[in-house]
PDB file of C-alpha atoms in Angstrom:
ATOM      1  CA  GLY A   1      -3.317  -3.365  24.054  1.00  0.00           C
ATOM      2  CA  GLU A   2      -5.614  -0.840  22.478  1.00  0.00           C
ATOM      3  CA  ASN A   3      -9.329  -1.281  22.992  1.00  0.00           C
ATOM      4  CA  VAL A   4     -12.502   0.761  23.018  1.00  0.00           C
ATOM      5  CA  GLU A   5     -15.329   0.162  25.463  1.00  0.00           C
ATOM      6  CA  GLN A   6     -18.830   1.023  24.338  1.00  0.00           C
ATOM      7  CA  HIS A   7     -21.826   1.517  26.662  1.00  0.00           C
ATOM      8  CA  PRO A   8     -24.585   0.678  27.007  1.00  0.00           C
ATOM      9  CA  SER A   9     -24.939  -2.559  25.051  1.00  0.00           C
ATOM     10  CA  THR A  10     -28.687  -1.973  24.728  1.00  0.00           C
ATOM     11  CA  LEU A  11     -30.546   1.322  24.980  1.00  0.00           C
ATOM     12  CA  SER A  12     -34.304   1.675  24.897  1.00  0.00           C
ATOM     13  CA  VAL A  13     -35.764   5.185  24.602  1.00  0.00           C
ATOM     14  CA  GLN A  14     -39.184   6.663  23.980  1.00  0.00           C
ATOM     15  CA  GLU A  15     -39.738   8.091  20.534  1.00  0.00           C
ATOM     16  CA  GLY A  16     -38.940  11.776  20.618  1.00  0.00           C
ATOM     17  CA  ASP A  17     -36.497  11.471  23.496  1.00  0.00           C
ATOM     18  CA  SER A  18     -32.697  11.731  23.225  1.00  0.00           C
ATOM     19  CA  ALA A  19     -30.208   8.867  23.158  1.00  0.00           C
ATOM     20  CA  VAL A  20     -26.564   8.962  24.196  1.00  0.00           C
ATOM     21  CA  ILE A  21     -23.980   6.246  23.547  1.00  0.00           C
ATOM     22  CA  LYS A  22     -20.505   6.532  25.004  1.00  0.00           C
ATOM     23  CA  CYS A  23     -17.153   5.028  24.045  1.00  0.00           C
ATOM     24  CA  THR A  24     -13.956   5.081  26.059  1.00  0.00           C
ATOM     25  CA  TYR A  25     -10.569   4.446  24.481  1.00  0.00           C
ATOM     26  CA  SER A  26      -7.052   3.861  25.730  1.00  0.00           C
ATOM     27  CA  ASP A  27      -4.690   4.757  22.885  1.00  0.00           C
ATOM     28  CA  SER A  28      -3.678   8.404  23.125  1.00  0.00           C
ATOM     29  CA  ALA A  29      -2.418   8.215  19.516  1.00  0.00           C
ATOM     30  CA  SER A  30      -6.027   7.894  18.310  1.00  0.00           C
ATOM     31  CA  ASN A  31      -6.874  10.655  15.865  1.00  0.00           C
ATOM     32  CA  TYR A  32     -10.141   9.595  14.255  1.00  0.00           C
ATOM     33  CA  PHE A  33     -13.456   8.591  15.815  1.00  0.00           C
ATOM     34  CA  PRO A  34     -16.270   7.430  13.520  1.00  0.00           C
ATOM     35  CA  TRP A  35     -19.767   6.230  14.325  1.00  0.00           C
ATOM     36  CA  TYR A  36     -21.524   3.640  12.182  1.00  0.00           C
ATOM     37  CA  LYS A  37     -25.163   2.625  12.072  1.00  0.00           C
ATOM     38  CA  GLN A  38     -26.181  -0.884  11.086  1.00  0.00           C
ATOM     39  CA  GLU A  39     -29.854  -1.495  10.468  1.00  0.00           C
ATOM     40  CA  LEU A  40     -31.142  -5.050  10.631  1.00  0.00           C
ATOM     41  CA  GLY A  41     -29.896  -7.067   7.676  1.00  0.00           C
ATOM     42  CA  LYS A  42     -27.922  -4.176   6.215  1.00  0.00           C
ATOM     43  CA  ARG A  43     -24.329  -3.028   6.030  1.00  0.00           C
ATOM     44  CA  PRO A  44     -22.786  -0.667   8.589  1.00  0.00           C
ATOM     45  CA  GLN A  45     -22.857   2.909   7.323  1.00  0.00           C
ATOM     46  CA  LEU A  46     -20.891   5.903   8.510  1.00  0.00           C
ATOM     47  CA  ILE A  47     -23.204   8.469  10.077  1.00  0.00           C
ATOM     48  CA  ILE A  48     -20.782  10.930  11.628  1.00  0.00           C
ATOM     49  CA  ASP A  49     -17.094  11.163  12.496  1.00  0.00           C
ATOM     50  CA  ILE A  50     -14.777  13.486  14.371  1.00  0.00           C
ATOM     51  CA  ARG A  51     -11.042  14.101  14.391  1.00  0.00           C
ATOM     52  CA  SER A  52      -8.903  14.630  17.441  1.00  0.00           C
ATOM     53  CA  ASN A  53      -8.471  18.361  16.834  1.00  0.00           C
ATOM     54  CA  VAL A  54     -12.220  19.001  17.160  1.00  0.00           C
ATOM     55  CA  GLY A  55     -14.368  18.809  20.299  1.00  0.00           C
ATOM     56  CA  GLU A  56     -17.830  18.559  18.802  1.00  0.00           C
ATOM     57  CA  LYS A  57     -19.513  17.988  15.475  1.00  0.00           C
ATOM     58  CA  LYS A  58     -23.204  18.150  14.559  1.00  0.00           C
ATOM     59  CA  ASP A  59     -25.271  16.958  11.642  1.00  0.00           C
ATOM     60  CA  GLN A  60     -28.980  17.663  12.038  1.00  0.00           C
ATOM     61  CA  ARG A  61     -30.259  15.397  14.851  1.00  0.00           C
ATOM     62  CA  ILE A  62     -26.946  13.668  15.515  1.00  0.00           C
ATOM     63  CA  ALA A  63     -23.825  14.984  17.187  1.00  0.00           C
ATOM     64  CA  VAL A  64     -20.545  13.592  18.427  1.00  0.00           C
ATOM     65  CA  THR A  65     -18.500  15.018  21.287  1.00  0.00           C
ATOM     66  CA  LEU A  66     -14.882  14.202  22.072  1.00  0.00           C
ATOM     67  CA  ASN A  67     -13.091  14.616  25.381  1.00  0.00           C
ATOM     68  CA  LYS A  68      -9.415  13.892  24.688  1.00  0.00           C
ATOM     69  CA  THR A  69      -8.352  14.408  28.286  1.00  0.00           C
ATOM     70  CA  ALA A  70     -10.761  11.788  29.586  1.00  0.00           C
ATOM     71  CA  LYS A  71     -10.375   9.681  26.418  1.00  0.00           C
ATOM     72  CA  HIS A  72     -14.032   9.280  25.653  1.00  0.00           C
ATOM     73  CA  PHE A  73     -16.398  10.276  22.894  1.00  0.00           C
ATOM     74  CA  SER A  74     -20.164  10.119  22.669  1.00  0.00           C
ATOM     75  CA  LEU A  75     -22.909   9.929  20.076  1.00  0.00           C
ATOM     76  CA  HIS A  76     -25.981  12.045  20.745  1.00  0.00           C
ATOM     77  CA  ILE A  77     -29.249  11.541  18.885  1.00  0.00           C
ATOM     78  CA  THR A  78     -32.029  14.024  19.582  1.00  0.00           C
ATOM     79  CA  GLU A  79     -35.749  13.726  18.816  1.00  0.00           C
ATOM     80  CA  THR A  80     -35.390   9.999  18.155  1.00  0.00           C
ATOM     81  CA  GLN A  81     -37.522   8.448  15.441  1.00  0.00           C
ATOM     82  CA  PRO A  82     -38.429   4.817  14.636  1.00  0.00           C
ATOM     83  CA  GLU A  83     -35.857   4.757  11.821  1.00  0.00           C
ATOM     84  CA  ASP A  84     -33.116   5.369  14.389  1.00  0.00           C
ATOM     85  CA  SER A  85     -33.588   1.787  15.606  1.00  0.00           C
ATOM     86  CA  ALA A  86     -30.346   0.002  14.752  1.00  0.00           C
ATOM     87  CA  VAL A  87     -27.025  -1.148  16.150  1.00  0.00           C
ATOM     88  CA  TYR A  88     -24.468   1.621  16.494  1.00  0.00           C
ATOM     89  CA  PHE A  89     -20.717   0.997  16.475  1.00  0.00           C
ATOM     90  CA  CYS A  90     -18.047   3.436  17.542  1.00  0.00           C
ATOM     91  CA  GLY A  91     -14.520   3.301  16.167  1.00  0.00           C
ATOM     92  CA  GLN A  92     -11.176   4.482  17.445  1.00  0.00           C
ATOM     93  CA  GLY A  93      -8.630   5.048  14.701  1.00  0.00           C
ATOM     94  CA  THR A  94      -4.918   5.547  14.548  1.00  0.00           C
ATOM     95  CA  ASN A  95      -2.603   5.659  11.542  1.00  0.00           C
ATOM     96  CA  TYR A  96      -2.205   1.930  12.057  1.00  0.00           C
ATOM     97  CA  GLN A  97      -5.682   0.514  12.584  1.00  0.00           C
ATOM     98  CA  LEU A  98      -9.330   1.096  13.403  1.00  0.00           C
ATOM     99  CA  ILE A  99     -10.608  -0.531  16.582  1.00  0.00           C
ATOM    100  CA  TRP A 100     -14.343  -1.082  17.008  1.00  0.00           C
ATOM    101  CA  GLY A 101     -16.612  -0.961  19.996  1.00  0.00           C
ATOM    102  CA  ALA A 102     -18.871  -3.935  20.663  1.00  0.00           C
ATOM    103  CA  GLY A 103     -21.987  -2.096  19.502  1.00  0.00           C
ATOM    104  CA  THR A 104     -25.119  -0.631  21.071  1.00  0.00           C
ATOM    105  CA  LYS A 105     -28.563  -1.824  20.110  1.00  0.00           C
ATOM    106  CA  LEU A 106     -30.851   1.212  20.117  1.00  0.00           C
ATOM    107  CA  ILE A 107     -34.561   0.503  20.462  1.00  0.00           C
ATOM    108  CA  ILE A 108     -37.064   3.293  19.876  1.00  0.00           C
ATOM    109  CA  LYS A 109     -40.329   2.687  21.710  1.00  0.00           C
ATOM    110  CA  PRO A 110     -43.471   4.132  20.077  1.00  0.00           C
TER     111      PRO A 110
ATOM    112  CA  LYS B   1     -19.577   6.138  -8.049  1.00  0.00           C
ATOM    113  CA  ALA B   2     -20.084   2.393  -7.508  1.00  0.00           C
ATOM    114  CA  GLY B   3     -19.971   1.152  -3.933  1.00  0.00           C
ATOM    115  CA  VAL B   4     -18.151  -1.802  -2.463  1.00  0.00           C
ATOM    116  CA  THR B   5     -19.243  -5.001  -4.170  1.00  0.00           C
ATOM    117  CA  GLN B   6     -19.123  -8.373  -2.480  1.00  0.00           C
ATOM    118  CA  THR B   7     -19.846 -11.672  -4.187  1.00  0.00           C
ATOM    119  CA  PRO B   8     -21.556 -13.958  -3.688  1.00  0.00           C
ATOM    120  CA  ARG B   9     -24.283 -12.570  -1.398  1.00  0.00           C
ATOM    121  CA  TYR B  10     -25.207 -15.968   0.000  1.00  0.00           C
ATOM    122  CA  LEU B  11     -23.327 -19.226   0.202  1.00  0.00           C
ATOM    123  CA  ILE B  12     -24.040 -22.632   1.698  1.00  0.00           C
ATOM    124  CA  LYS B  13     -21.107 -24.967   2.206  1.00  0.00           C
ATOM    125  CA  THR B  14     -20.518 -28.301   3.883  1.00  0.00           C
ATOM    126  CA  ARG B  15     -18.207 -28.735   6.843  1.00  0.00           C
ATOM    127  CA  GLY B  16     -14.689 -29.496   5.670  1.00  0.00           C
ATOM    128  CA  GLN B  17     -15.018 -27.664   2.363  1.00  0.00           C
ATOM    129  CA  GLN B  18     -13.266 -24.456   1.478  1.00  0.00           C
ATOM    130  CA  VAL B  19     -14.721 -21.172   0.279  1.00  0.00           C
ATOM    131  CA  THR B  20     -13.518 -18.029  -1.488  1.00  0.00           C
ATOM    132  CA  LEU B  21     -15.243 -14.681  -1.104  1.00  0.00           C
ATOM    133  CA  SER B  22     -14.622 -11.668  -3.293  1.00  0.00           C
ATOM    134  CA  CYS B  23     -14.616  -7.931  -2.616  1.00  0.00           C
ATOM    135  CA  SER B  24     -14.276  -5.110  -5.141  1.00  0.00           C
ATOM    136  CA  PRO B  25     -13.558  -1.785  -3.411  1.00  0.00           C
ATOM    137  CA  ILE B  26     -14.654   1.667  -4.444  1.00  0.00           C
ATOM    138  CA  SER B  27     -12.630   2.904  -7.393  1.00  0.00           C
ATOM    139  CA  GLY B  28      -9.501   4.592  -6.104  1.00  0.00           C
ATOM    140  CA  HIS B  29      -9.615   2.884  -2.707  1.00  0.00           C
ATOM    141  CA  ARG B  30      -6.501   0.813  -2.129  1.00  0.00           C
ATOM    142  CA  SER B  31      -7.262  -0.571   1.320  1.00  0.00           C
ATOM    143  CA  VAL B  32      -9.587  -3.511   1.877  1.00  0.00           C
ATOM    144  CA  SER B  33     -10.410  -4.856   5.328  1.00  0.00           C
ATOM    145  CA  TRP B  34     -12.350  -8.010   6.119  1.00  0.00           C
ATOM    146  CA  TYR B  35     -14.628  -8.621   9.103  1.00  0.00           C
ATOM    147  CA  GLN B  36     -16.623 -11.518  10.484  1.00  0.00           C
ATOM    148  CA  GLN B  37     -19.971 -10.730  12.093  1.00  0.00           C
ATOM    149  CA  THR B  38     -22.047 -13.362  13.886  1.00  0.00           C
ATOM    150  CA  PRO B  39     -25.570 -12.747  15.276  1.00  0.00           C
ATOM    151  CA  GLY B  40     -25.438 -10.396  18.220  1.00  0.00           C
ATOM    152  CA  GLN B  41     -21.701  -9.952  17.819  1.00  0.00           C
ATOM    153  CA  GLY B  42     -19.705  -6.981  16.756  1.00  0.00           C
ATOM    154  CA  LEU B  43     -17.206  -6.583  13.984  1.00  0.00           C
ATOM    155  CA  GLN B  44     -14.422  -9.125  14.372  1.00  0.00           C
ATOM    156  CA  PHE B  45     -11.394  -7.989  12.373  1.00  0.00           C
ATOM    157  CA  LEU B  46      -9.812 -10.574  10.079  1.00  0.00           C
ATOM    158  CA  PHE B  47      -7.182  -8.668   8.088  1.00  0.00           C
ATOM    159  CA  GLU B  48      -6.414  -5.591   6.037  1.00  0.00           C
ATOM    160  CA  TYR B  49      -4.755  -5.425   2.646  1.00  0.00           C
ATOM    161  CA  PHE B  50      -3.202  -2.365   1.077  1.00  0.00           C
ATOM    162  CA  SER B  51      -1.364  -2.290  -2.241  1.00  0.00           C
ATOM    163  CA  GLU B  52      -1.381  -6.099  -2.392  1.00  0.00           C
ATOM    164  CA  THR B  53       0.255  -6.425   1.049  1.00  0.00           C
ATOM    165  CA  GLN B  54      -1.310  -7.630   4.264  1.00  0.00           C
ATOM    166  CA  ARG B  55      -0.919  -4.707   6.671  1.00  0.00           C
ATOM    167  CA  ASN B  56      -2.704  -5.989   9.719  1.00  0.00           C
ATOM    168  CA  LYS B  57      -4.177  -9.252  10.961  1.00  0.00           C
ATOM    169  CA  GLY B  58      -6.733 -10.186  13.615  1.00  0.00           C
ATOM    170  CA  ASN B  59      -6.844 -13.205  15.911  1.00  0.00           C
ATOM    171  CA  PHE B  60      -8.197 -15.825  13.577  1.00  0.00           C
ATOM    172  CA  PRO B  61      -6.727 -19.253  12.811  1.00  0.00           C
ATOM    173  CA  GLY B  62      -4.584 -19.851   9.766  1.00  0.00           C
ATOM    174  CA  ARG B  63      -7.569 -21.374   7.963  1.00  0.00           C
ATOM    175  CA  PHE B  64      -8.543 -17.789   7.180  1.00  0.00           C
ATOM    176  CA  SER B  65      -6.401 -16.179   4.517  1.00  0.00           C
ATOM    177  CA  GLY B  66      -6.668 -13.444   1.978  1.00  0.00           C
ATOM    178  CA  ARG B  67      -4.999 -11.670  -0.854  1.00  0.00           C
ATOM    179  CA  GLN B  68      -5.284  -8.510  -2.871  1.00  0.00           C
ATOM    180  CA  PHE B  69      -4.745  -8.036  -6.563  1.00  0.00           C
ATOM    181  CA  SER B  70      -3.149  -5.161  -8.450  1.00  0.00           C
ATOM    182  CA  ASN B  71      -6.591  -3.669  -9.199  1.00  0.00           C
ATOM    183  CA  SER B  72      -7.261  -3.611  -5.396  1.00  0.00           C
ATOM    184  CA  ARG B  73      -9.883  -6.341  -5.547  1.00  0.00           C
ATOM    185  CA  SER B  74      -9.502  -8.712  -2.645  1.00  0.00           C
ATOM    186  CA  GLU B  75     -10.392 -12.298  -1.938  1.00  0.00           C
ATOM    187  CA  MET B  76     -10.790 -14.094   1.344  1.00  0.00           C
ATOM    188  CA  ASN B  77     -10.421 -17.849   1.651  1.00  0.00           C
ATOM    189  CA  VAL B  78     -11.518 -20.136   4.443  1.00  0.00           C
ATOM    190  CA  SER B  79     -10.290 -23.713   4.328  1.00  0.00           C
ATOM    191  CA  THR B  80     -11.613 -26.750   6.187  1.00  0.00           C
ATOM    192  CA  LEU B  81     -14.873 -25.029   7.083  1.00  0.00           C
ATOM    193  CA  GLU B  82     -16.329 -25.508  10.547  1.00  0.00           C
ATOM    194  CA  LEU B  83     -19.912 -24.963  11.696  1.00  0.00           C
ATOM    195  CA  GLY B  84     -18.724 -21.979  13.720  1.00  0.00           C
ATOM    196  CA  ASP B  85     -17.582 -20.228  10.550  1.00  0.00           C
ATOM    197  CA  SER B  86     -21.213 -19.526   9.686  1.00  0.00           C
ATOM    198  CA  ALA B  87     -21.410 -15.748   9.694  1.00  0.00           C
ATOM    199  CA  LEU B  88     -21.792 -12.570   7.692  1.00  0.00           C
ATOM    200  CA  TYR B  89     -18.455 -11.638   6.148  1.00  0.00           C
ATOM    201  CA  LEU B  90     -18.088  -7.948   5.461  1.00  0.00           C
ATOM    202  CA  CYS B  91     -15.399  -6.167   3.576  1.00  0.00           C
ATOM    203  CA  ALA B  92     -14.723  -2.461   3.818  1.00  0.00           C
ATOM    204  CA  SER B  93     -12.664  -0.229   1.592  1.00  0.00           C
ATOM    205  CA  SER B  94     -10.816   2.955   2.408  1.00  0.00           C
ATOM    206  CA  GLN B  95      -8.588   5.387   0.572  1.00  0.00           C
ATOM    207  CA  ILE B  96      -5.593   4.739   2.795  1.00  0.00           C
ATOM    208  CA  SER B  97      -4.316   2.047   5.105  1.00  0.00           C
ATOM    209  CA  GLY B  98      -4.926   2.116   8.823  1.00  0.00           C
ATOM    210  CA  GLY B  99      -7.731   3.766  10.741  1.00  0.00           C
ATOM    211  CA  SER B 100      -7.495   7.461  10.057  1.00  0.00           C
ATOM    212  CA  TYR B 101     -10.219   7.587   7.421  1.00  0.00           C
ATOM    213  CA  GLY B 102     -13.722   6.242   7.135  1.00  0.00           C
ATOM    214  CA  TYR B 103     -14.537   2.855   5.725  1.00  0.00           C
ATOM    215  CA  THR B 104     -17.257   2.009   3.229  1.00  0.00           C
ATOM    216  CA  PHE B 105     -18.709  -1.434   3.766  1.00  0.00           C
ATOM    217  CA  GLY B 106     -20.046  -3.871   1.234  1.00  0.00           C
ATOM    218  CA  SER B 107     -23.356  -5.660   1.745  1.00  0.00           C
ATOM    219  CA  GLY B 108     -21.563  -8.761   2.887  1.00  0.00           C
ATOM    220  CA  THR B 109     -21.532 -12.450   2.073  1.00  0.00           C
ATOM    221  CA  ARG B 110     -23.670 -14.600   4.328  1.00  0.00           C
ATOM    222  CA  LEU B 111     -21.956 -17.953   4.711  1.00  0.00           C
ATOM    223  CA  THR B 112     -23.798 -20.918   6.137  1.00  0.00           C
ATOM    224  CA  VAL B 113     -21.831 -24.073   6.961  1.00  0.00           C
ATOM    225  CA  VAL B 114     -23.901 -27.245   7.321  1.00  0.00           C
TER     226      VAL B 114
END
């Protein structure tokens, strides 16, 4: 069945460094790939998304890249700050459903 | 524009009881999805409702059920509560059914079963 694998499960980076989280999917019908950030005790919030007809999208310090051939997409956060500490979830969407990755806990070390 | 509203925010129930959670989506959103989230776990999909019809269902026992009303508000019911049902229950609304558009999550209902 369809699934999406997200790696790593935990990522610890020095403040100011970059962080990269990768998701691999199996359903070639996937056309929508969102990333959500969930801070401790809060709701997941959409931070960036990309559609299958686009290879890269940027929004200030965050970017998402999509490789349809290899069926993977990645979240890139540059110049990490303490407020980037959270759990990040990737999603793989089709017209039928949205499948979620297991989440990555991002820790920003001061 | 008001966000997704979930009530109640916190709930304590006894094992064996039943519980009903409510979710009011963003105005104009007709899809409501429900998720269970336990500590350290991801988003476990329960079901999705669109235009009062269940469109999709996750791998949860029949004790978990839901419904959607004509105004798109949705309720989730859990019968015969078990200790393992203690979790944060999130609902998310979207303009259309399926997974081709972003979801907006509510703040969740934290259910504790004792």
